[in-house]
Amino acid sequence: EAQVTQNPRYLITVTGKKLTVTCSQNMNHEYMSWYRQDPGLGLRQIYYSMNVEVTDKGDVPEGYKVSRKEKRNFPLILESPSPNQTSLYFCASSPTGGNTEAFFGQGTRLTVV
Amino acid sequence: QKEVEQNSGPLSVPEGAIASLNCTYSDRGSQSFFWYRQYSGKSPELIMFIYSNGDKEDGRFTAQLNKASQYVSLLIRDSQPSDSATYLCAVNGGTGFQKLVFGTGTRLLVSP
């Protein structure tokens, strides 16, 4: 089954404790991205990757890191989480980028206390 | 000016009616337009995409695009309570138009 898998689905952590949210896709898509979704602000792109070893900042990259060492995986790293990073996070992949359909993971609800 | 604008709603329609959802975008170079449906707490899922001016129909859904007016809409015919969700308009943009830019969504409520 074609899918984008995120883990964990839910996470509560404390300020400053490094965490990683994993994302994996099995569709051989070149393009992957991370979004955060907040009430009233919609989906905002954090980082995106157009291919292995190619990543770029989205609209809200501060406080986040990503890497793309393999085509299927695109982890999101919060090195020192803060309460303002409490949000619903989605990973997405698409064949070639913004001109094609994006497939979303199930979402990760992160709470930073 | 926001890149993609939608009325947040809620848009309330009775069961069986036509729901009309609208979206405007700022980047005239945008070429790809998408409508996603998102149920509360779930991930967005694609409903329709449209690339050319005019109408595109798929079952009960019709997407309409007017590039001159920078306007895209989604019509849902014979609305059902199960259509109650937030509908996200997305437009390709950014350098090389590689990004997918989302509106904040319109919440649709279909009452039985």
Short mmCIF file of C-alpha atoms in Angstrom, two decimals:
data_model
loop_
_atom_site.label_atom_id
_atom_site.label_comp_id
_atom_site.label_asym_id
_atom_site.label_seq_id
_atom_site.Cartn_x
_atom_site.Cartn_y
_atom_site.Cartn_z
CA GLU A 1 0.00 0.00 0.00
CA ALA A 2 1.29 3.42 -1.01
CA GLN A 3 1.71 5.52 2.09
CA VAL A 4 3.58 8.11 4.07
CA THR A 5 4.32 6.97 7.60
CA GLN A 6 5.09 9.31 10.47
CA ASN A 7 6.16 8.38 13.97
CA PRO A 8 5.26 9.01 16.67
CA ARG A 9 1.60 10.00 16.30
CA TYR A 10 1.53 11.74 19.66
CA LEU A 11 4.39 13.14 21.70
CA ILE A 12 4.59 15.15 24.90
CA THR A 13 8.03 16.43 25.76
CA VAL A 14 9.74 19.04 27.89
CA THR A 15 11.39 22.24 26.79
CA GLY A 16 14.92 21.73 25.52
CA LYS A 17 14.84 17.95 25.11
CA LYS A 18 15.92 17.05 21.59
CA LEU A 19 13.45 15.01 19.56
CA THR A 20 13.08 13.53 16.10
CA VAL A 21 9.89 12.85 14.19
CA THR A 22 10.41 10.27 11.48
CA CYS A 23 8.80 10.24 8.05
CA SER A 24 9.05 7.50 5.46
CA GLN A 25 7.37 7.08 2.07
CA ASN A 26 7.22 4.00 -0.15
CA MET A 27 6.22 5.66 -3.43
CA ASN A 28 9.71 6.58 -4.65
CA HIS A 29 8.74 10.25 -4.60
CA GLU A 30 11.46 12.83 -5.12
CA TYR A 31 9.81 15.65 -3.19
CA MET A 32 9.15 15.57 0.54
CA SER A 33 8.16 18.31 2.92
CA TRP A 34 7.17 19.07 6.49
CA TYR A 35 4.26 21.26 7.53
CA ARG A 36 2.92 22.46 10.82
CA GLN A 37 -0.74 23.23 11.26
CA ASP A 38 -2.02 25.69 13.83
CA PRO A 39 -5.55 27.03 14.34
CA GLY A 40 -6.20 30.07 12.19
CA LEU A 41 -2.84 29.79 10.45
CA GLY A 42 -3.40 26.76 8.26
CA LEU A 43 -0.66 24.53 6.92
CA ARG A 44 2.72 26.23 6.87
CA GLN A 45 5.74 24.65 5.26
CA ILE A 46 8.76 24.14 7.51
CA TYR A 47 11.30 22.53 5.18
CA TYR A 48 11.22 20.72 1.90
CA SER A 49 13.51 18.45 -0.08
CA MET A 50 13.55 18.07 -3.82
CA ASN A 51 15.79 15.01 -3.74
CA VAL A 52 18.46 13.21 -1.72
CA GLU A 53 20.85 15.66 -0.06
CA VAL A 54 18.82 18.63 -1.38
CA THR A 55 16.85 20.49 1.28
CA ASP A 56 15.61 24.06 1.61
CA LYS A 57 13.78 26.24 4.05
CA GLY A 58 10.07 26.74 3.86
CA ASP A 59 8.13 29.55 5.47
CA VAL A 60 8.74 28.73 9.16
CA PRO A 61 12.11 26.93 9.47
CA GLU A 62 13.33 28.47 12.74
CA GLY A 63 13.98 25.87 15.43
CA TYR A 64 13.85 22.90 13.05
CA LYS A 65 16.37 20.80 11.15
CA VAL A 66 15.93 18.15 8.48
CA SER A 67 18.06 15.72 6.56
CA ARG A 68 17.53 13.66 3.41
CA LYS A 69 20.12 10.93 3.29
CA GLU A 70 17.84 8.41 1.61
CA LYS A 71 15.04 9.02 -0.84
CA ARG A 72 12.37 7.43 1.33
CA ASN A 73 13.17 9.12 4.66
CA PHE A 74 12.88 12.73 5.73
CA PRO A 75 13.15 13.16 9.51
CA LEU A 76 12.28 16.40 11.30
CA ILE A 77 14.58 17.32 14.17
CA LEU A 78 13.83 19.73 17.00
CA GLU A 79 17.16 20.24 18.75
CA SER A 80 15.78 22.36 21.60
CA PRO A 81 11.99 22.32 21.52
CA SER A 82 10.06 25.25 22.95
CA PRO A 83 6.36 25.59 23.84
CA ASN A 84 5.69 27.62 20.66
CA GLN A 85 6.50 24.50 18.67
CA THR A 86 3.45 22.77 20.10
CA SER A 87 1.52 21.95 16.97
CA LEU A 88 0.18 19.30 14.60
CA TYR A 89 2.90 18.25 12.17
CA PHE A 90 2.44 16.63 8.78
CA CYS A 91 4.97 15.07 6.48
CA ALA A 92 4.07 14.94 2.80
CA SER A 93 5.57 13.53 -0.35
CA SER A 94 4.85 14.11 -4.03
CA PRO A 95 6.35 12.83 -7.27
CA THR A 96 8.05 16.03 -8.35
CA GLY A 97 7.02 18.97 -6.20
CA GLY A 98 4.41 21.69 -6.02
CA ASN A 99 2.83 20.89 -9.35
CA THR A 100 1.76 17.39 -8.36
CA GLU A 101 -0.47 15.83 -5.73
CA ALA A 102 0.89 15.72 -2.19
CA PHE A 103 0.35 12.59 -0.09
CA PHE A 104 0.23 13.25 3.62
CA GLY A 105 1.26 11.21 6.61
CA GLN A 106 -1.13 10.65 9.51
CA GLY A 107 0.21 13.59 11.48
CA THR A 108 2.14 13.98 14.72
CA ARG A 109 0.60 15.95 17.55
CA LEU A 110 3.45 17.45 19.53
CA THR A 111 3.09 19.14 22.90
CA VAL A 112 6.09 20.90 24.45
CA VAL A 113 5.69 21.78 28.12
CA GLN B 1 -1.43 40.02 1.08
CA LYS B 2 -1.72 36.31 1.76
CA GLU B 3 -0.64 34.07 -1.09
CA VAL B 4 -3.78 31.94 -0.96
CA GLU B 5 -6.95 33.25 0.63
CA GLN B 6 -10.09 31.45 1.69
CA ASN B 7 -13.06 32.42 3.79
CA SER B 8 -12.73 30.49 7.05
CA GLY B 9 -16.48 29.90 7.35
CA PRO B 10 -18.23 27.96 8.59
CA LEU B 11 -20.26 27.58 5.44
CA SER B 12 -23.54 25.93 6.40
CA VAL B 13 -25.69 24.18 3.80
CA PRO B 14 -28.59 21.75 4.10
CA GLU B 15 -28.26 18.19 2.91
CA GLY B 16 -28.79 17.93 -0.84
CA ALA B 17 -27.80 21.53 -1.57
CA ILE B 18 -24.83 22.78 -3.57
CA ALA B 19 -21.87 23.98 -1.53
CA SER B 20 -19.64 26.58 -3.17
CA LEU B 21 -16.13 27.07 -1.81
CA ASN B 22 -13.89 29.85 -3.09
CA CYS B 23 -10.20 30.62 -3.15
CA THR B 24 -8.09 33.45 -4.53
CA TYR B 25 -4.33 33.41 -5.06
CA SER B 26 -1.76 36.13 -5.55
CA ASP B 27 0.92 34.59 -7.79
CA ARG B 28 -0.07 34.94 -11.45
CA GLY B 29 2.53 32.37 -12.45
CA SER B 30 0.88 29.56 -10.51
CA GLN B 31 -0.01 26.63 -12.72
CA SER B 32 -1.40 23.89 -10.50
CA PHE B 33 -4.41 24.14 -8.21
CA PHE B 34 -5.63 21.59 -5.70
CA TRP B 35 -8.52 21.07 -3.33
CA TYR B 36 -7.91 18.95 -0.23
CA ARG B 37 -10.46 17.81 2.31
CA GLN B 38 -9.45 17.51 5.95
CA TYR B 39 -11.55 15.98 8.68
CA SER B 40 -10.84 17.19 12.20
CA GLY B 41 -7.57 15.76 13.50
CA LYS B 42 -6.89 13.86 10.27
CA SER B 43 -4.50 14.43 7.41
CA PRO B 44 -5.52 16.29 4.24
CA GLU B 45 -6.62 14.16 1.30
CA LEU B 46 -6.84 15.26 -2.32
CA ILE B 47 -10.32 15.89 -3.75
CA MET B 48 -9.60 17.57 -7.06
CA PHE B 49 -6.82 19.15 -9.04
CA ILE B 50 -7.10 21.50 -12.01
CA TYR B 51 -4.47 22.95 -14.31
CA SER B 52 -6.45 24.67 -17.09
CA ASN B 53 -9.02 27.45 -17.14
CA GLY B 54 -12.60 26.25 -17.03
CA ASP B 55 -14.43 23.50 -15.22
CA LYS B 56 -13.38 20.01 -14.25
CA GLU B 57 -15.96 17.56 -12.95
CA ASP B 58 -15.47 14.41 -10.91
CA GLY B 59 -18.63 12.86 -9.54
CA ARG B 60 -20.33 15.34 -7.22
CA PHE B 61 -17.33 17.68 -7.29
CA THR B 62 -16.56 20.40 -9.82
CA ALA B 63 -13.44 22.54 -9.73
CA GLN B 64 -13.48 25.85 -11.56
CA LEU B 65 -10.41 27.88 -12.48
CA ASN B 66 -10.17 31.44 -13.75
CA LYS B 67 -6.53 32.42 -14.08
CA ALA B 68 -7.33 35.96 -15.27
CA SER B 69 -9.19 36.61 -12.03
CA GLN B 70 -6.80 34.44 -9.98
CA TYR B 71 -9.74 32.53 -8.64
CA VAL B 72 -10.42 28.85 -8.09
CA SER B 73 -13.57 27.31 -6.67
CA LEU B 74 -14.98 23.96 -5.66
CA LEU B 75 -18.65 23.05 -6.06
CA ILE B 76 -20.08 20.11 -4.17
CA ARG B 77 -23.43 18.97 -5.51
CA ASP B 78 -25.94 16.99 -3.45
CA SER B 79 -24.02 17.79 -0.27
CA GLN B 80 -24.02 15.06 2.37
CA PRO B 81 -23.38 15.29 6.12
CA SER B 82 -20.23 13.24 5.47
CA ASP B 83 -18.93 16.18 3.40
CA SER B 84 -18.68 18.22 6.60
CA ALA B 85 -14.97 18.98 6.86
CA THR B 86 -12.45 21.72 6.23
CA TYR B 87 -11.57 22.25 2.58
CA LEU B 88 -8.07 23.47 1.81
CA CYS B 89 -7.15 25.24 -1.39
CA ALA B 90 -3.53 24.76 -2.47
CA VAL B 91 -1.59 26.44 -5.23
CA ASN B 92 1.89 25.80 -6.50
CA GLY B 93 4.27 28.66 -5.96
CA GLY B 94 7.70 29.62 -4.72
CA THR B 95 10.91 29.74 -6.67
CA GLY B 96 10.48 27.45 -9.68
CA PHE B 97 6.91 26.87 -8.46
CA GLN B 98 8.10 23.89 -6.47
CA LYS B 99 6.21 24.76 -3.30
CA LEU B 100 2.63 23.94 -2.52
CA VAL B 101 1.06 26.90 -0.71
CA PHE B 102 -2.11 26.28 1.29
CA GLY B 103 -4.94 28.54 2.24
CA THR B 104 -6.20 28.40 5.81
CA GLY B 105 -9.26 26.41 4.75
CA THR B 106 -13.03 26.78 4.73
CA ARG B 107 -15.04 24.78 7.21
CA LEU B 108 -18.14 23.24 5.63
CA LEU B 109 -21.11 22.07 7.72
CA VAL B 110 -23.82 20.03 6.00
CA SER B 111 -26.91 19.64 8.13
CA PRO B 112 -29.29 16.66 7.72
#
